[in-house]
Short mmCIF file of C-alpha atoms in Angstrom, two decimals:
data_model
loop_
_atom_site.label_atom_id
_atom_site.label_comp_id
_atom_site.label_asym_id
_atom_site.label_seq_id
_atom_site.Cartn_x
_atom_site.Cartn_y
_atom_site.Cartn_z
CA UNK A 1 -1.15 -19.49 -10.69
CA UNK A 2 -3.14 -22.06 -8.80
CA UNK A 3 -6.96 -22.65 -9.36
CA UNK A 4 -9.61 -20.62 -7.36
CA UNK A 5 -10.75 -22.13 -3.81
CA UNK A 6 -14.19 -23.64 -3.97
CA UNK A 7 -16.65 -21.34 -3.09
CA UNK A 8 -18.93 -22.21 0.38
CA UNK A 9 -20.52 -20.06 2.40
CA UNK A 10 -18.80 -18.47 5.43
CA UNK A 11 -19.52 -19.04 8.93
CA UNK A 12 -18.02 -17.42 12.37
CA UNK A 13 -14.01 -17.52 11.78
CA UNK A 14 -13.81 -19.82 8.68
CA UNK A 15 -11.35 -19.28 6.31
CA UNK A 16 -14.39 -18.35 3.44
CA UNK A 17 -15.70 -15.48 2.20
CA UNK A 18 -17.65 -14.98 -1.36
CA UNK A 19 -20.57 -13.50 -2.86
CA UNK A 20 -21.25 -14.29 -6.70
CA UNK A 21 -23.49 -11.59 -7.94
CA UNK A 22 -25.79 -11.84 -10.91
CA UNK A 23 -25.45 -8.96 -13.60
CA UNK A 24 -28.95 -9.61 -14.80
CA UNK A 25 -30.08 -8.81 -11.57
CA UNK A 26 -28.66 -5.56 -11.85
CA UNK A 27 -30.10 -4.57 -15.36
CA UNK A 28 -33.60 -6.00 -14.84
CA UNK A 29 -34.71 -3.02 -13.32
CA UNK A 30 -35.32 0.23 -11.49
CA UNK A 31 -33.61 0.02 -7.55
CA UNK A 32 -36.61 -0.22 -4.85
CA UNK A 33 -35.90 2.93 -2.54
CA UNK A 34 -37.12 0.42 0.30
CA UNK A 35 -34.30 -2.06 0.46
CA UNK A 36 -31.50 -1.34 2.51
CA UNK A 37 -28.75 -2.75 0.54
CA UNK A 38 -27.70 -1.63 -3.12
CA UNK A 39 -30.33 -4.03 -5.51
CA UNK A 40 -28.27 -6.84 -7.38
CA UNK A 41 -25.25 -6.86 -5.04
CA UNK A 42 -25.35 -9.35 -1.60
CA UNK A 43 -26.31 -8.13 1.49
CA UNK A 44 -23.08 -7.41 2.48
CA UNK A 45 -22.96 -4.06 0.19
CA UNK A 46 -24.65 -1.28 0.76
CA UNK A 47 -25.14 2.82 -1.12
CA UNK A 48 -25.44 4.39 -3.93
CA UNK A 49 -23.77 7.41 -4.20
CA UNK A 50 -20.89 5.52 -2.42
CA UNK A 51 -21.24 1.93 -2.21
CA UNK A 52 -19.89 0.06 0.89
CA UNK A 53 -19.23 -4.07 1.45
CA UNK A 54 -18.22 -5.35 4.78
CA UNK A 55 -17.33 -9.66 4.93
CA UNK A 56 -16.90 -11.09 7.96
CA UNK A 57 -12.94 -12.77 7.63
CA UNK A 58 -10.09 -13.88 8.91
CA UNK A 59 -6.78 -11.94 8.75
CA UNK A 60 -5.26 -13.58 5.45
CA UNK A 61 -4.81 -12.74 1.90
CA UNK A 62 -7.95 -12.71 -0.28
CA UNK A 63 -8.74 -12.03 -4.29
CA UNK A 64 -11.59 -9.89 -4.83
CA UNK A 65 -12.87 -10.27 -8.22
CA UNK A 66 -15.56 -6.96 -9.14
CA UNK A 67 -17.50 -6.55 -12.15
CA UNK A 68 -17.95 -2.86 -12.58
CA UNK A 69 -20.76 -1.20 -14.37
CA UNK A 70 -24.16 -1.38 -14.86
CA UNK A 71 -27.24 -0.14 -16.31
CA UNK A 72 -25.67 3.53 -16.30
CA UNK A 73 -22.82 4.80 -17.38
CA UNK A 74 -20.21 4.86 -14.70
CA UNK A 75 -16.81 5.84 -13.25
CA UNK A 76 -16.06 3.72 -10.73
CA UNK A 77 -12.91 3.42 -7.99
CA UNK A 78 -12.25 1.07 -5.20
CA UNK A 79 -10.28 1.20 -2.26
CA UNK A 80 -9.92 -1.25 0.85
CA UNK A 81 -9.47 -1.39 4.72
CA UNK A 82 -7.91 1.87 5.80
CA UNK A 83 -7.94 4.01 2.30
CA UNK A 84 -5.72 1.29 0.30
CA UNK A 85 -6.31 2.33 -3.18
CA UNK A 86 -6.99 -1.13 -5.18
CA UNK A 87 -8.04 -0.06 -8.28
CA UNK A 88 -8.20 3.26 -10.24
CA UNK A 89 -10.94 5.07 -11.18
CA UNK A 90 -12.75 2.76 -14.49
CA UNK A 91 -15.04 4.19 -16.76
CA UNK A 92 -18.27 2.08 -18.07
CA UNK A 93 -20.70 2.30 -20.73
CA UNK A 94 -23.89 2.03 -19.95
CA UNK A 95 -25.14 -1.30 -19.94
CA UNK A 96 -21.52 -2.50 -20.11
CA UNK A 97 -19.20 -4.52 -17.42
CA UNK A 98 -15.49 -4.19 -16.89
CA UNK A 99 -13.75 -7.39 -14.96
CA UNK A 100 -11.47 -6.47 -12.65
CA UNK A 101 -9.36 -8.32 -9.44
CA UNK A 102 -6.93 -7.36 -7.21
CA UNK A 103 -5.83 -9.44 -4.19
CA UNK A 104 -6.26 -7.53 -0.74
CA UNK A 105 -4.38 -8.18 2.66
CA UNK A 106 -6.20 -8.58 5.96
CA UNK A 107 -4.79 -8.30 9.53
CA UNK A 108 -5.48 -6.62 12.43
CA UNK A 109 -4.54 -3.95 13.06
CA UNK A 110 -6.06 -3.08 9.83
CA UNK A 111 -3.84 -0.08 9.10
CA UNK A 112 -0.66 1.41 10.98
CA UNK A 113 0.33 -1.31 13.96
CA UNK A 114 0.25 0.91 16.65
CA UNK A 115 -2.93 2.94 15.33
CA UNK A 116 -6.66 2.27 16.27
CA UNK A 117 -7.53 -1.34 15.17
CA UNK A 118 -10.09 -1.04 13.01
CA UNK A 119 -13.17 -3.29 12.06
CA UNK A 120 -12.63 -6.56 12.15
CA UNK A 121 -12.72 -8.60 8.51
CA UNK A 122 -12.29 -6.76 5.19
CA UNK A 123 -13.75 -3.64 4.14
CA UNK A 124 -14.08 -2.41 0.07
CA UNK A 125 -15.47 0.78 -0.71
CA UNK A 126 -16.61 1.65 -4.67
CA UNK A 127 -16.33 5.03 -4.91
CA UNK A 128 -15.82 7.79 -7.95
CA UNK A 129 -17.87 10.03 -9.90
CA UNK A 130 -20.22 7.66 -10.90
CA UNK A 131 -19.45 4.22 -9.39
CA UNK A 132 -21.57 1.31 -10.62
CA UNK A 133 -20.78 -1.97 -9.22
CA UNK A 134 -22.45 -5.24 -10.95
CA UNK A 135 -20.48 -8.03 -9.14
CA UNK A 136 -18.29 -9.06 -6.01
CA UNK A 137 -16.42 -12.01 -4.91
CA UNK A 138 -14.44 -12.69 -2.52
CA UNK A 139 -12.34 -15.80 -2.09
CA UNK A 140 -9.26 -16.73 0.56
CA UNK A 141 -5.62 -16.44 -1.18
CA UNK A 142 -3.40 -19.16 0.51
CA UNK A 143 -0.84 -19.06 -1.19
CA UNK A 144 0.62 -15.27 -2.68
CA UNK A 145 3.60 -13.91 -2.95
CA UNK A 146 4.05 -10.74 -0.44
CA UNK A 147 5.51 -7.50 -0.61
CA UNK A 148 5.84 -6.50 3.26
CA UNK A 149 6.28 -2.53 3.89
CA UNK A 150 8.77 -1.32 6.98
CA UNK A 151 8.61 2.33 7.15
CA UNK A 152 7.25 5.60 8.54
CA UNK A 153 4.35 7.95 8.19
CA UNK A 154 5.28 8.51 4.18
CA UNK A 155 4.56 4.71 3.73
CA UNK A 156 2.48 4.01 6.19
CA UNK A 157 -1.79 3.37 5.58
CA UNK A 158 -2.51 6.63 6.48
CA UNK A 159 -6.46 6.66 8.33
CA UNK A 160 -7.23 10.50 7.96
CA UNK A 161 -7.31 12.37 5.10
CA UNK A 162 -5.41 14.33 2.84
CA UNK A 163 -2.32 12.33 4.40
CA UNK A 164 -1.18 9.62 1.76
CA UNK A 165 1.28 7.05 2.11
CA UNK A 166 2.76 5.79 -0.58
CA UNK A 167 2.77 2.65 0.67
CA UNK A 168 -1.22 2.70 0.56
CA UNK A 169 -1.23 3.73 -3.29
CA UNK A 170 1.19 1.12 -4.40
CA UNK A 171 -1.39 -1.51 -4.58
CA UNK A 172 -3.62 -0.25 -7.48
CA UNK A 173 -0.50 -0.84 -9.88
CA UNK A 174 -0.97 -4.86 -8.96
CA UNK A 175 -3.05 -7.47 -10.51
CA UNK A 176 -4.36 -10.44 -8.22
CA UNK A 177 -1.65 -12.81 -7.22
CA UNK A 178 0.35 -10.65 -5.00
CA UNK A 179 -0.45 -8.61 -1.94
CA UNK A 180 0.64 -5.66 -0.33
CA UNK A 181 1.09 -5.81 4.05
CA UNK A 182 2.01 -2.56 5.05
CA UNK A 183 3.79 -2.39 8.81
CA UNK A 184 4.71 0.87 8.16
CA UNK A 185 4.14 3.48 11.23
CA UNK A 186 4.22 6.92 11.72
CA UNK A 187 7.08 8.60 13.38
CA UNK A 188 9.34 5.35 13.73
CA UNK A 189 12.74 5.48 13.11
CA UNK A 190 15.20 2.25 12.16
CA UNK A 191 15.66 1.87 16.17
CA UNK A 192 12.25 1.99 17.26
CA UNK A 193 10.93 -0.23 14.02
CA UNK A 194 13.34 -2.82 15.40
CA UNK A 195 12.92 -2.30 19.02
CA UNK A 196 8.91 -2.75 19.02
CA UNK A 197 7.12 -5.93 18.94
CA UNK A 198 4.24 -4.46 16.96
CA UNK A 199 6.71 -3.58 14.18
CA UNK A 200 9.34 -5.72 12.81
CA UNK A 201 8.46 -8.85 14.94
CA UNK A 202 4.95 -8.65 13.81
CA UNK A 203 6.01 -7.85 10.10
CA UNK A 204 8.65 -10.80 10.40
CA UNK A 205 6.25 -13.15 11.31
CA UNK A 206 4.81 -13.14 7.78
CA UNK A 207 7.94 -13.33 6.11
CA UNK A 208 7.37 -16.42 3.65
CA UNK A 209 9.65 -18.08 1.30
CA UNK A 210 10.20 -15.41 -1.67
CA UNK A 211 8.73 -12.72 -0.25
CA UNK A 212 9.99 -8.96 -0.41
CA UNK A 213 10.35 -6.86 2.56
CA UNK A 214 10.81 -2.99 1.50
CA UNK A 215 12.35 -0.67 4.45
CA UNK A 216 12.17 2.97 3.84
CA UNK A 217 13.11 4.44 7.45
CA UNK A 218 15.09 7.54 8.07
CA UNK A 219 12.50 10.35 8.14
CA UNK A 220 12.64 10.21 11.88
CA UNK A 221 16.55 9.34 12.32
CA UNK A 222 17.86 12.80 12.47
CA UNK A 223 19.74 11.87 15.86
CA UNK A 224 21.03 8.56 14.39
CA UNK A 225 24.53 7.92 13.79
CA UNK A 226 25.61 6.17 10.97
CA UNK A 227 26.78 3.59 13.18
CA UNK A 228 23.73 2.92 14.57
CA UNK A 229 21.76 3.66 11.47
CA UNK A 230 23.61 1.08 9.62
CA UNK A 231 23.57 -1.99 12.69
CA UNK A 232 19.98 -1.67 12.21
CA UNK A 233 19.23 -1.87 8.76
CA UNK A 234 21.72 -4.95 8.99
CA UNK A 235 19.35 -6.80 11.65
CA UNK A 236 16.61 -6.24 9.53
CA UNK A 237 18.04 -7.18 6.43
CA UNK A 238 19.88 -10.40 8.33
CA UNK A 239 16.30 -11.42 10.27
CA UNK A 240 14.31 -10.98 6.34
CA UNK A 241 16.91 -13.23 4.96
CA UNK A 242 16.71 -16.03 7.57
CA UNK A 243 13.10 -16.30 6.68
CA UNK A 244 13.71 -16.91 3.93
CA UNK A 245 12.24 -13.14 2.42
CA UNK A 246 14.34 -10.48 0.04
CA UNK A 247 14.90 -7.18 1.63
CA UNK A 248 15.02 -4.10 -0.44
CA UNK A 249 16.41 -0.82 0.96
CA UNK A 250 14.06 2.11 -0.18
CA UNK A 251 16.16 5.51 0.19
CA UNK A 252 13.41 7.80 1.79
CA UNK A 253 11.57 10.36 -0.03
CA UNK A 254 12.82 13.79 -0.36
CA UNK A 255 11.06 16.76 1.86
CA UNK A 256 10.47 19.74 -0.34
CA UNK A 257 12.77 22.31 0.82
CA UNK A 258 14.49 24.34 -1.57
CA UNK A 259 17.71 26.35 -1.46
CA UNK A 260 17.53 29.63 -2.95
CA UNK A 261 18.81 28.57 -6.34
CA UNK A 262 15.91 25.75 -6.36
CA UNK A 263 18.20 22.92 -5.19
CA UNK A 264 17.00 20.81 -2.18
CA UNK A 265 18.76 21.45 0.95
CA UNK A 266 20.37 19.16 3.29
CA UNK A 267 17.23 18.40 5.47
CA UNK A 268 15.36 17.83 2.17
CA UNK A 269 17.98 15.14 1.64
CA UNK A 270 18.19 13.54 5.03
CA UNK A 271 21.49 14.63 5.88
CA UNK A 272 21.18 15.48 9.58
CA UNK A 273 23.58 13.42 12.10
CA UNK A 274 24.66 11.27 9.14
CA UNK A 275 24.15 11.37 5.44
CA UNK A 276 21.82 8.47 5.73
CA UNK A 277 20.81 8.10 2.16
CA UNK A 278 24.65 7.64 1.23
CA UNK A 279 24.40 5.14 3.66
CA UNK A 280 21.84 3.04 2.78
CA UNK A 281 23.45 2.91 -0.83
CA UNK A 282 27.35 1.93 0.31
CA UNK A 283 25.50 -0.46 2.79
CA UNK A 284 23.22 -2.37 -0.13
CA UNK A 285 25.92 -2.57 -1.62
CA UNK A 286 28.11 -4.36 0.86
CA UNK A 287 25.30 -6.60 2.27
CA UNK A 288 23.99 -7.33 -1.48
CA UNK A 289 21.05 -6.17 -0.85
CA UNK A 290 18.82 -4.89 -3.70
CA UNK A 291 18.57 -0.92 -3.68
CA UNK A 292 15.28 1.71 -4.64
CA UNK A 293 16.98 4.75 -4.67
CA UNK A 294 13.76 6.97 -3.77
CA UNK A 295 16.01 9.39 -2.96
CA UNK A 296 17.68 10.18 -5.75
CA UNK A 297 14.42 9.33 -8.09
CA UNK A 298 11.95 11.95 -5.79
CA UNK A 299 14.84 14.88 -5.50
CA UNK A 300 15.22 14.65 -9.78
CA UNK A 301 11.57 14.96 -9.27
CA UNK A 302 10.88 17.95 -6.95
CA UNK A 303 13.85 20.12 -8.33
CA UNK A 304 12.96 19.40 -12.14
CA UNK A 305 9.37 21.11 -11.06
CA UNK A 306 10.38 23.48 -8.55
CA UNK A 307 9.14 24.86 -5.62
CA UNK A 308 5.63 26.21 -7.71
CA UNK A 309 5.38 22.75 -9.22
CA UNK A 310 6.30 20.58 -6.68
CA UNK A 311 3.47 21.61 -4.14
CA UNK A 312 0.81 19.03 -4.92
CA UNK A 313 2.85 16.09 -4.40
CA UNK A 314 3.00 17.37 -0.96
CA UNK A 315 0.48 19.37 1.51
CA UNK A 316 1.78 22.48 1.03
CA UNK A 317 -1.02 23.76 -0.61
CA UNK A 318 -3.42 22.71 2.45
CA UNK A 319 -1.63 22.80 6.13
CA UNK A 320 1.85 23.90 4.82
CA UNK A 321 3.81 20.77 5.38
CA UNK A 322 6.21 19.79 2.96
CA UNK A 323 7.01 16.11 4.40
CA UNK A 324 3.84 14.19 3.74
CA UNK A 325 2.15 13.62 0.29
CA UNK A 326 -1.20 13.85 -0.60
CA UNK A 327 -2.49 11.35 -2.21
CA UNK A 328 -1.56 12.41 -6.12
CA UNK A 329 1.82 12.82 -4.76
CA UNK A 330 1.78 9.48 -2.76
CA UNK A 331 0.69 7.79 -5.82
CA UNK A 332 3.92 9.41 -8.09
CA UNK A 333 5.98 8.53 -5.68
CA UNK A 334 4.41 4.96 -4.98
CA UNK A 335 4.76 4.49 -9.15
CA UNK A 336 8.70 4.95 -8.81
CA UNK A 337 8.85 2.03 -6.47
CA UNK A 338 7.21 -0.36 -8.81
CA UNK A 339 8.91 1.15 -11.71
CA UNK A 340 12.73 0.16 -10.17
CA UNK A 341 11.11 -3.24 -8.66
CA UNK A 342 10.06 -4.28 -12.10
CA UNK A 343 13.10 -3.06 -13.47
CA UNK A 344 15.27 -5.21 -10.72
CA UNK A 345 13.07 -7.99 -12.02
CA UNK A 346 12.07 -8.31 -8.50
CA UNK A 347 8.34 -8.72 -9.17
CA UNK A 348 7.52 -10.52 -12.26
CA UNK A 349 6.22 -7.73 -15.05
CA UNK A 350 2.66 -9.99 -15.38
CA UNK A 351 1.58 -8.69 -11.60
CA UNK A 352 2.33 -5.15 -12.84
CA UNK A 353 -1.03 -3.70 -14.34
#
């Protein structure tokens, strides 16, 4: 893994960003209610009962490195840019610090490609039942390895809440030294991914050497013929490869609708103007393209639990819509990806935390 970037201090649109922070700051003392930032963490952080840091960066990859805790006990969480879980909730003693890092990726838009831009430079938010934050830094990744997302809403960086992609939870399961760049979009389908600029042009632009490119689109092909379904997986697969990248096909995720005898029926399984799950498989197969059967992993899922058990992965429970996860069931789901890319040996096991 190559050495850390020298720290300077950023100005304007240089590549820079860091703030050291001194844990005997934090312990000296009691917080002054007068200071507008939280004591012991730089100016760029501010809160208590949530604690928010805004730096002023470039889109690019950067490591943020965190010490969490503090004089208190704490339970801390921290998510990035448009509700990007980056690390899972971390308990703390009380005068204790945890290390923790995760690398983060920056562009702009900052979540789905055609959705509202955003704020400009990276935002981290510490959040949880007791979060207690005791260090930040921020440095500029040059050189990472990439997994690039092309998918729908159920992948996408979902802005409002309870809607989860999974694509947004995935990143909590990774150390630093790999980031996450998630083009995924509500409501596209394998033609309209292709056919926009914002989408596959703008994802294929960061293709580097070695990267993976994931594509989980069918959700929104019920018209599509297999034909057509399969040309454009091919051009995507065909464009990833010529720059050098690794597509994966991800099967989509299941809906949850049940037959009566608690199997999931055809629209569950994306069977509408062609079985497009079957085809995804026969057609990894004949381009040698790795496969995530997400299909086949989430349907073992949902039926094994039932139509009771099964509602929290979804929003059943809160608007009655059985396609999109919330975000426990964004985060099951987003654990069966890594679980069959580790397994593939398609990310090495030491970025897996």
């Amino acid at each position: 893994m190559p050495s850390t970037p020298s720290i300077r201090r950023a100005t304007h649109t240089t590549a820079l960003v860091t703030t050291v922070v001194g844990l005997a700051t934090l312990l000296a003392g009691p917080a002054h209610a007068t200071q507008r930032h939280t004591p012991g963490l730089p100016p760029e952080c501010s809160g208590t009962t949530s604690i928010v840091c805004h730096f002023d960066v470039p889109p690019g990859n950067y490591t943020v490195n965190t010490l969490l805790g503090g004089r208190a006990a704490g339970s801390t969480s921290v998510s990035a840019e448009t509700r990007r879980a980056m690390l899972p909730e971390t308990s703390t003693a009380a005068g204790r610090v945890t290390p923790r890092s995760f690398t983060v990726n920056v562009r702009d838009p900052e979540g789905e490609p055609t959705g509202p831009t955003g704020s400009p430079g990276l935002d981290l938010r510490f959040e949880g039942a007791a979060p207690q934050v005791a260090g930040v830094k921020v440095t500029p990744a040059r050189r990472v390895p990439k997994i690039l997302l092309a998918g729908d809403s159920t992948v996408c960086d979902q802005a409002a809440e309870p809607y989860t992609g999974w694509g947004q939870e995935i990143t909590q399961f990774l150390r630093r030294g790999i980031s996450v760049a998630n083009f995924a979009d509500s409501g596209e389908s394998s033609q309209t991914f292709v056919d926009d600029p914002a989408l596959f042009d703008a994802l294929e632009a960061q293709i580097r050497k070695g990267d993976l490119v994931l594509i989980q689109l069918a959700h929104n092909d019920k018209t599509t013929t297999a034909t057509d379904y399969r040309r454009n997986l091919t051009t995507m697969a065909q464009r990833v490869r010529a720059k050098g990248g690794e597509p994966v096909f991800v099967t989509p995720i299941v809906r949850r609708r049940f037959n009566g005898d608690g199997t999931l029926n055809s629209v569950a399984l994306h069977v509408m103007a062609a079985d497009l799950p079957v085809e995804m498989r026969s057609l990894a197969a004949e381009l040698d393209v790795p496969l995530v059967d997400l299909t086949a992993r989430t349907q073992q899922l949902v039926e094994s639990l039932g139509p009771a058990g099964s509602a929290d992965l979804y929003l059943t429970n809160i608007n009655g819509d059985n396609t999109h996860t919330s975000v426990y069931g964004a985060t099951t789901f987003a654990g069966l990806v890594l679980e069959d890319l580790k397994a593939q040996k398609l990310i090495p096991a030491a970025v897996v935390r």
